[in-house]
Short mmCIF file of N, CA and C in Angstrom, two decimals:
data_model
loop_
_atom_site.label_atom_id
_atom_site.label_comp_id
_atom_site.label_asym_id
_atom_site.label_seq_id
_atom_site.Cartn_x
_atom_site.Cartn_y
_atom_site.Cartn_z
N UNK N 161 69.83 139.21 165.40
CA UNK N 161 70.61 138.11 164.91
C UNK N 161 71.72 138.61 163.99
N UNK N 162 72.04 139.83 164.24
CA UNK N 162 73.32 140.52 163.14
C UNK N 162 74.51 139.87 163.78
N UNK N 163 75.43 139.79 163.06
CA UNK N 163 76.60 139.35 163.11
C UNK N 163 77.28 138.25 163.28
N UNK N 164 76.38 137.44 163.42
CA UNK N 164 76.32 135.87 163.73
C UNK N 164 77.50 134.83 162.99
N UNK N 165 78.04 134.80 161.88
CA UNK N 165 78.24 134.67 160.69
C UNK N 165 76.92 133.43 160.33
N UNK N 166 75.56 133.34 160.31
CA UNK N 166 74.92 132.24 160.07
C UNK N 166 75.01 132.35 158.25
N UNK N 167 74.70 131.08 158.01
CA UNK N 167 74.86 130.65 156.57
C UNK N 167 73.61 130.61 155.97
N UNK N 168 73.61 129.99 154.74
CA UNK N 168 73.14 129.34 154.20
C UNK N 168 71.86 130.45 153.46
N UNK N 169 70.67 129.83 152.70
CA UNK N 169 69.41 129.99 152.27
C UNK N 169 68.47 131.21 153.56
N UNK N 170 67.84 132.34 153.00
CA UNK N 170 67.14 132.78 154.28
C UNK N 170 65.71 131.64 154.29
N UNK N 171 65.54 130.88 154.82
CA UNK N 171 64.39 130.42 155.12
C UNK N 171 62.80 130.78 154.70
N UNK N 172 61.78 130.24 153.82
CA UNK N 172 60.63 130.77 153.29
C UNK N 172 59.99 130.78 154.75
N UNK N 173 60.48 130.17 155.62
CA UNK N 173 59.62 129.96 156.98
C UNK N 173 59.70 131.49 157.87
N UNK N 174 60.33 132.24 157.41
CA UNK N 174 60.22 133.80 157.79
C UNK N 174 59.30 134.13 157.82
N UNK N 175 58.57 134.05 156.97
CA UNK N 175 57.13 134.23 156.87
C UNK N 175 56.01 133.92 158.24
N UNK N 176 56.36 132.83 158.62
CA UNK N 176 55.41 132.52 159.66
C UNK N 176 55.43 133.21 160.97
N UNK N 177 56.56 134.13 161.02
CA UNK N 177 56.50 135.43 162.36
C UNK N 177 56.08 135.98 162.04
N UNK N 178 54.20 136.34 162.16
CA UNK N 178 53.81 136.99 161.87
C UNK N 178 53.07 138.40 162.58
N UNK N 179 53.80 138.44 164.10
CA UNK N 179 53.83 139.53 164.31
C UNK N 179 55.38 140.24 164.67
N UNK N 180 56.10 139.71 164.01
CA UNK N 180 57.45 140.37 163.62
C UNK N 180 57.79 142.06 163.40
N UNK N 181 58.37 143.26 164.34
CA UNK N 181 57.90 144.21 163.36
C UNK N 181 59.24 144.70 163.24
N UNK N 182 60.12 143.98 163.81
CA UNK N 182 62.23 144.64 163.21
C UNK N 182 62.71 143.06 162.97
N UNK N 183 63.59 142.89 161.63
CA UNK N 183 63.92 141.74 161.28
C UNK N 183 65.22 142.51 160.93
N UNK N 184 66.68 142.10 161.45
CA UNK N 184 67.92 142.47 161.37
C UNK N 184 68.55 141.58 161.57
N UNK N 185 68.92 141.23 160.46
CA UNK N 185 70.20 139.84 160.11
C UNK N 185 71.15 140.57 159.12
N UNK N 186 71.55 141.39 159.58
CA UNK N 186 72.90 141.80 158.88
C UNK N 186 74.19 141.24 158.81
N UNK N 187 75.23 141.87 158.38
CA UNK N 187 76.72 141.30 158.62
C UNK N 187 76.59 139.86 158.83
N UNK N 188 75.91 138.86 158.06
CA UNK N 188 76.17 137.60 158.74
C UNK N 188 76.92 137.21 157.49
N UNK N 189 75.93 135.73 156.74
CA UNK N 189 76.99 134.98 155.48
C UNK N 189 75.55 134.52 154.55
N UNK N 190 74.44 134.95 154.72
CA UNK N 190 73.34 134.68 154.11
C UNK N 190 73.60 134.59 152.58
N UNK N 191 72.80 134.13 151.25
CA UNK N 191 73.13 133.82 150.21
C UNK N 191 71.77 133.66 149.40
N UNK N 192 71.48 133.40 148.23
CA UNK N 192 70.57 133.29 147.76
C UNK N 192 69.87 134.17 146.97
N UNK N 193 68.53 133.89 147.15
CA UNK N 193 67.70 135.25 146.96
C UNK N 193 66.90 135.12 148.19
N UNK N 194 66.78 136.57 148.20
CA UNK N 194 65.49 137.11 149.63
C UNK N 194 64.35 136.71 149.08
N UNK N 195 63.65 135.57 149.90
CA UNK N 195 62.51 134.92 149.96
C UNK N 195 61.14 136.03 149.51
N UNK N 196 60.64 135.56 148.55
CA UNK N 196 58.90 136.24 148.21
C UNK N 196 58.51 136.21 149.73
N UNK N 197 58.01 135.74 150.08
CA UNK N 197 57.72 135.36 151.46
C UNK N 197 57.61 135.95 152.04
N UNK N 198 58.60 136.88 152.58
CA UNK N 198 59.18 137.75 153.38
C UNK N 198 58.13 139.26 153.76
N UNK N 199 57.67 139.28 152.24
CA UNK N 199 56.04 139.84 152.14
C UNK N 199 55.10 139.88 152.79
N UNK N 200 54.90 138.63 153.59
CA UNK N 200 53.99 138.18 154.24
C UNK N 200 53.91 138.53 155.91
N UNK N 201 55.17 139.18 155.70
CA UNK N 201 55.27 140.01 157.26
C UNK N 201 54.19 141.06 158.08
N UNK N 202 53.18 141.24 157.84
CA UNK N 202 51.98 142.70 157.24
C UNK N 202 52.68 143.61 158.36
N UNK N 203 53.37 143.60 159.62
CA UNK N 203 53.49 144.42 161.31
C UNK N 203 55.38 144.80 160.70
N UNK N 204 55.99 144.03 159.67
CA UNK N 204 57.14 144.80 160.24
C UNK N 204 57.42 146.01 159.62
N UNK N 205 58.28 146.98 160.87
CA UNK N 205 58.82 148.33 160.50
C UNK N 205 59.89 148.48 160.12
N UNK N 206 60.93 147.52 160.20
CA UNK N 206 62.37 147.64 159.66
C UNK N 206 62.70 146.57 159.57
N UNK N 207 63.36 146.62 158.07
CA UNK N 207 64.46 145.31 157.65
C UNK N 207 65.38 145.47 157.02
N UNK N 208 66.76 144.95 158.20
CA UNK N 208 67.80 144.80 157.14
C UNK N 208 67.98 143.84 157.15
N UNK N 209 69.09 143.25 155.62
CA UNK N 209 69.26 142.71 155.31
C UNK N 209 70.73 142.69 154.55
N UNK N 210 71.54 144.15 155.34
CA UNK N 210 72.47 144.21 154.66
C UNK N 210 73.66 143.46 154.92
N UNK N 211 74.99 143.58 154.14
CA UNK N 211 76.09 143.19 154.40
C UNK N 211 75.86 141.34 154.58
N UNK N 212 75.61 141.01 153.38
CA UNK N 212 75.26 139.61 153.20
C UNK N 212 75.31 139.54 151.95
N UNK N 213 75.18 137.81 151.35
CA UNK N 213 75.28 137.57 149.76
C UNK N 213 74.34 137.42 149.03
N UNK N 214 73.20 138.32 149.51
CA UNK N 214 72.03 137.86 148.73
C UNK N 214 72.24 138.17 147.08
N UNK N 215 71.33 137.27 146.32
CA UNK N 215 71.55 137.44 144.79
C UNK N 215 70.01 138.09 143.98
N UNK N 216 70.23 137.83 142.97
CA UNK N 216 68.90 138.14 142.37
C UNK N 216 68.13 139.55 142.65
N UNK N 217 67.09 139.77 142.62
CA UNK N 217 66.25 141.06 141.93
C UNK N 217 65.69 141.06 144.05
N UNK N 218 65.51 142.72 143.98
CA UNK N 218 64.74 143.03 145.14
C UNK N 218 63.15 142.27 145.27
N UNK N 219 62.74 141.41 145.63
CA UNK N 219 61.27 140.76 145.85
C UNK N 219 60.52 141.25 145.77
N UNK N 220 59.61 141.37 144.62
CA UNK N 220 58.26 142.48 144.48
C UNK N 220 57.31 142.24 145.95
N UNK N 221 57.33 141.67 146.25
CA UNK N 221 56.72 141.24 147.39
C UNK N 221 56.62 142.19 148.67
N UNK N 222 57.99 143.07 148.40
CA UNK N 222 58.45 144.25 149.34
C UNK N 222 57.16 145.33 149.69
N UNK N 223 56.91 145.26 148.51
CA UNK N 223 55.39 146.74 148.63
C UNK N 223 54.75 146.14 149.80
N UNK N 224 53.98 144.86 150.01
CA UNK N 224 53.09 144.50 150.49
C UNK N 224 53.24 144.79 152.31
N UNK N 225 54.39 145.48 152.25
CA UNK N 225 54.93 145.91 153.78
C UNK N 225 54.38 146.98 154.00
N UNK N 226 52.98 147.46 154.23
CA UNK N 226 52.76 148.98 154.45
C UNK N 226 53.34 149.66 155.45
N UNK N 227 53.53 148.53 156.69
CA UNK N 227 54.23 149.75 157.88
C UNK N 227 55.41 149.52 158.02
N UNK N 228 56.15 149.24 156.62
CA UNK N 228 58.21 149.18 156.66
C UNK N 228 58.08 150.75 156.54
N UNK N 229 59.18 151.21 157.45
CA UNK N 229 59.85 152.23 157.75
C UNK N 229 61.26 152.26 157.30
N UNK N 230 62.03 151.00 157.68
CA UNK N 230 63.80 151.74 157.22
C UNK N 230 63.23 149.97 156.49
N UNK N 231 64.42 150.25 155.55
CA UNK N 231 64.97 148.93 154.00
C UNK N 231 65.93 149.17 153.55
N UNK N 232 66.89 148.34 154.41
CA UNK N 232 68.57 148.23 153.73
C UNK N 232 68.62 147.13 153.58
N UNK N 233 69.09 146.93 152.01
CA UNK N 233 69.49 145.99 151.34
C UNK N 233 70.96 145.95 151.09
N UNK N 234 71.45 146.61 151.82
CA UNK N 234 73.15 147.30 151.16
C UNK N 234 73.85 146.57 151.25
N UNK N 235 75.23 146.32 150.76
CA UNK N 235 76.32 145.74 150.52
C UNK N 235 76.09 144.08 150.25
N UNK N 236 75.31 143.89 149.45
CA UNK N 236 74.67 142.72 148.88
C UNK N 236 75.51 141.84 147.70
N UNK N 237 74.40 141.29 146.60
CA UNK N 237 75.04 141.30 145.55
C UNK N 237 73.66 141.17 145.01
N UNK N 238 72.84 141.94 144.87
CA UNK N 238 71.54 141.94 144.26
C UNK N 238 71.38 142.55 143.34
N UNK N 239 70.90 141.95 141.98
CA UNK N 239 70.93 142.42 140.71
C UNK N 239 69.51 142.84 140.08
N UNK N 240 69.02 143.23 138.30
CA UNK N 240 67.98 143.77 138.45
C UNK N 240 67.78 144.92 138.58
N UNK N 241 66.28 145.27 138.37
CA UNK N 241 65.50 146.84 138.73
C UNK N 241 64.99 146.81 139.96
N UNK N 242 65.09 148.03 140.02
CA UNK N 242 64.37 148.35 141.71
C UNK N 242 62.83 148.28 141.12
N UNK N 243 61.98 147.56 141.51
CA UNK N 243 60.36 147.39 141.75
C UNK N 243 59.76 148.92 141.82
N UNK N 244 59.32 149.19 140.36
CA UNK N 244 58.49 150.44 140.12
C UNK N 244 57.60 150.73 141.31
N UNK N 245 56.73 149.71 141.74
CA UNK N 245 55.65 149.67 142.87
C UNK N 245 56.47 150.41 144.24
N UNK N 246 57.89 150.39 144.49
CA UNK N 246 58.17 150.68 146.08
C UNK N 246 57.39 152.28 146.11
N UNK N 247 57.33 153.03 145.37
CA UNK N 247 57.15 154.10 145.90
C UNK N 247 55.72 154.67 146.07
N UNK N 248 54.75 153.78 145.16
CA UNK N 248 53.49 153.79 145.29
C UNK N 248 52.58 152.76 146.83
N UNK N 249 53.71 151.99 147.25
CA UNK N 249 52.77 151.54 148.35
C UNK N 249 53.89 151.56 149.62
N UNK N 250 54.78 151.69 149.65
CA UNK N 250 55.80 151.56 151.27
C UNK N 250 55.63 153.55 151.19
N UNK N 251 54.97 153.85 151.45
CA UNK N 251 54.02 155.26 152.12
C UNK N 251 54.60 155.33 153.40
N UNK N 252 55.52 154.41 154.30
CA UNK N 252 55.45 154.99 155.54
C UNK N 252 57.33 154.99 155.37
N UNK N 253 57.87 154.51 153.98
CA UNK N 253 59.38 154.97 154.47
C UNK N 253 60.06 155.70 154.49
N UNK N 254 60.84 155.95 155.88
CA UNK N 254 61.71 156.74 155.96
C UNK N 254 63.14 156.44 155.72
N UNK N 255 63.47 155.36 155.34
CA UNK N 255 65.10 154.97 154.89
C UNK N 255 64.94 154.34 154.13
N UNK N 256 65.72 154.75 152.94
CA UNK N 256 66.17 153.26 151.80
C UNK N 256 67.58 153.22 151.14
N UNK N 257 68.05 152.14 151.58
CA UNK N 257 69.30 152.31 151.09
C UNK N 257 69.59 150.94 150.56
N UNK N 258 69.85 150.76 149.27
CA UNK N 258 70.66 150.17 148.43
C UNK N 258 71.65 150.22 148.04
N UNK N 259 72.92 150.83 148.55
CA UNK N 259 74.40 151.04 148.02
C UNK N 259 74.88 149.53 148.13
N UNK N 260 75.87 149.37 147.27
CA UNK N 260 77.08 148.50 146.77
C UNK N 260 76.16 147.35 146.52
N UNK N 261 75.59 147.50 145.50
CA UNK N 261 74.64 145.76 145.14
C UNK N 261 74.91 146.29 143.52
N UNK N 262 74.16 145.40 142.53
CA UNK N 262 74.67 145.04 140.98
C UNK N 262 73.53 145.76 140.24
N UNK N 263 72.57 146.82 140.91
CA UNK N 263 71.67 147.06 140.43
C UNK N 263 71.26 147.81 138.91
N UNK N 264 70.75 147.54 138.36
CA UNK N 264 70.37 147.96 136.80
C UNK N 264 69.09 148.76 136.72
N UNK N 265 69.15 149.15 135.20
CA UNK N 265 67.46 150.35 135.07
C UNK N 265 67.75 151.67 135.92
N UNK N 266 66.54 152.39 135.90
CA UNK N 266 66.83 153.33 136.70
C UNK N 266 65.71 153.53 137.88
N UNK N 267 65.93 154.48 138.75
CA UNK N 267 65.51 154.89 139.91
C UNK N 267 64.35 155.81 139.78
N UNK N 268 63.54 154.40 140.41
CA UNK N 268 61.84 154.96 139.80
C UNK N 268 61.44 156.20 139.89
N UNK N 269 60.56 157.13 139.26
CA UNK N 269 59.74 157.93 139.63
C UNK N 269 59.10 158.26 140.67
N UNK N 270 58.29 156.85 140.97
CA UNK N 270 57.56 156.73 142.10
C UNK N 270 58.36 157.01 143.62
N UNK N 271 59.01 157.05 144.02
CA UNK N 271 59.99 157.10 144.73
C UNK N 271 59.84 158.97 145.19
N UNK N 272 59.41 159.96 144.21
CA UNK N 272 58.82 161.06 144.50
C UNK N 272 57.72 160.89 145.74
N UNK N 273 57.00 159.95 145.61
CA UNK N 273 55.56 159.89 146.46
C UNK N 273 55.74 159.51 147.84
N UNK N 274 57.07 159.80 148.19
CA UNK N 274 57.57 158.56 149.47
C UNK N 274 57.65 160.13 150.67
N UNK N 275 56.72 160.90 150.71
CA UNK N 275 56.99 162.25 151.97
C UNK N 275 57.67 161.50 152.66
N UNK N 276 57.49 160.85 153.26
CA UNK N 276 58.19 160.95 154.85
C UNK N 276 59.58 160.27 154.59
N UNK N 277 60.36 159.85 153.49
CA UNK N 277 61.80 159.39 153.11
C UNK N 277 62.43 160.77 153.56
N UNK N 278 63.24 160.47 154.52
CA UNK N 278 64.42 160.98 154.89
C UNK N 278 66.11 160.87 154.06
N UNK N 279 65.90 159.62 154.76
CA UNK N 279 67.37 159.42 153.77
C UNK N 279 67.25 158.21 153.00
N UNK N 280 68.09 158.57 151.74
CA UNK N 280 67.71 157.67 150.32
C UNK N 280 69.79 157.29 149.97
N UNK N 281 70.14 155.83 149.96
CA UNK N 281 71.39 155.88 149.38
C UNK N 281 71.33 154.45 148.05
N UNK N 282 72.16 155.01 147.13
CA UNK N 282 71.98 154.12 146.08
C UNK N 282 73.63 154.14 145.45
N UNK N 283 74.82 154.30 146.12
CA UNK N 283 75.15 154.62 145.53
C UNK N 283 76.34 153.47 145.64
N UNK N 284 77.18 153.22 144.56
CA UNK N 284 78.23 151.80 144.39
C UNK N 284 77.04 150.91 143.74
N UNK N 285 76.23 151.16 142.53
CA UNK N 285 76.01 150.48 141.35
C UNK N 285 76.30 150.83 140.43
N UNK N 286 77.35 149.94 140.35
CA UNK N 286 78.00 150.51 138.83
C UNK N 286 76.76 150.43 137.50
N UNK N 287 75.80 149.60 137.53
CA UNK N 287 74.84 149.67 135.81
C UNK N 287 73.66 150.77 136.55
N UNK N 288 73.58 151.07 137.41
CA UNK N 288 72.11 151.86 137.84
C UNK N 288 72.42 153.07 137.30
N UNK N 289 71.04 153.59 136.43
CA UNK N 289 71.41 154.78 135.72
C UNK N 289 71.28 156.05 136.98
N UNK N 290 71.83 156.92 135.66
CA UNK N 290 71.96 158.25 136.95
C UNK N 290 70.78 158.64 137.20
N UNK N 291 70.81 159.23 138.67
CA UNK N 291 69.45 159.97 139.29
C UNK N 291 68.87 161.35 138.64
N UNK N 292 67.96 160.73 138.25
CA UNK N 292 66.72 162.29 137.29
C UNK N 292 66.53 162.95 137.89
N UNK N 293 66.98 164.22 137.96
CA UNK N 293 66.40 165.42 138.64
C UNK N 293 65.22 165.63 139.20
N UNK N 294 64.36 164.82 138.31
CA UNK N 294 62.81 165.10 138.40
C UNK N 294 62.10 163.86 139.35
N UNK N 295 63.23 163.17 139.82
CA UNK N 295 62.81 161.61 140.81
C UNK N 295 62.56 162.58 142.01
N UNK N 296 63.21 163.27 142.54
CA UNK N 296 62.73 164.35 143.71
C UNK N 296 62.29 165.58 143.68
N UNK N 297 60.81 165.92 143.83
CA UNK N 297 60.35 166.91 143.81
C UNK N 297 60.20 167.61 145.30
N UNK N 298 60.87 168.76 145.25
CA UNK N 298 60.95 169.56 146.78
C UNK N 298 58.99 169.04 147.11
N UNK N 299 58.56 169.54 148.40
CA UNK N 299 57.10 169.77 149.18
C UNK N 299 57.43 170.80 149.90
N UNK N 300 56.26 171.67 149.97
CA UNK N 300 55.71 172.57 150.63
C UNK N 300 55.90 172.44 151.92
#
């Protein structure tokens, strides 16, 4: 459903596909905040959600995705800390990208624990503090 220009609120009723496992509504005209809800997905492997107007803080709700694989939130307008928890329970991701959103705090620790992250982008927040050396530790 990318490119659609669809509007409005994302729907709490997302939730009820619940064997959903790629949800891609990008580039449309979406707004709001990304539904708690959205949590309730337990099967999906990828979601974007980029290049839209979402507002407000990333949904703690996100962890509860054990088998998300890629999470782009990018070119948003989403403000807030990134959710200490992503890196202690999304164990299976391999993409995360947050560039050009309003993000604040800094870039968890936890985010070390993520082996199988490939590629990581954060970059076009102007308040997000700089990346700690010590957020990525090489593996064996």
């Amino acid at each position: 459903m990318s490119s659609n220009k669809l509007t409005g609120d994302l729907s709490k009723e997302v939730s009820s596909l619940q064997n959903l496992r790629e949800l891609s509504l990008e580039d449309n005209r979406f707004g709001g905040s990304i539904p708690e809800e959205i949590g309730n997905l337990s099967k999906l492997q990828q979601l974007s959600l980029r290049r839209n107007s979402f507002v407000g803080g990333i949904p703690s709700s996100l962890v509860s995705l054990k088998e998300l694989q890629v999470l782009d939130l990018s070119e948003n307008s989403l403000s807030m800390e990134i959710p200490d928890e992503i890196g202690d329970h999304l164990t299976n991701l391999t993409t995360l990208v947050l560039s050009d959103n309003k993000l604040t705090g800094g870039i968890p620790s936890s985010l070390q624990k993520l082996s199988k992250l490939e590629t990581i982008q954060f970059d076009k927040n102007c308040s997000l503090e700089k990346f700690h050396h010590g957020c990525l530790i090489s593996r064996p």
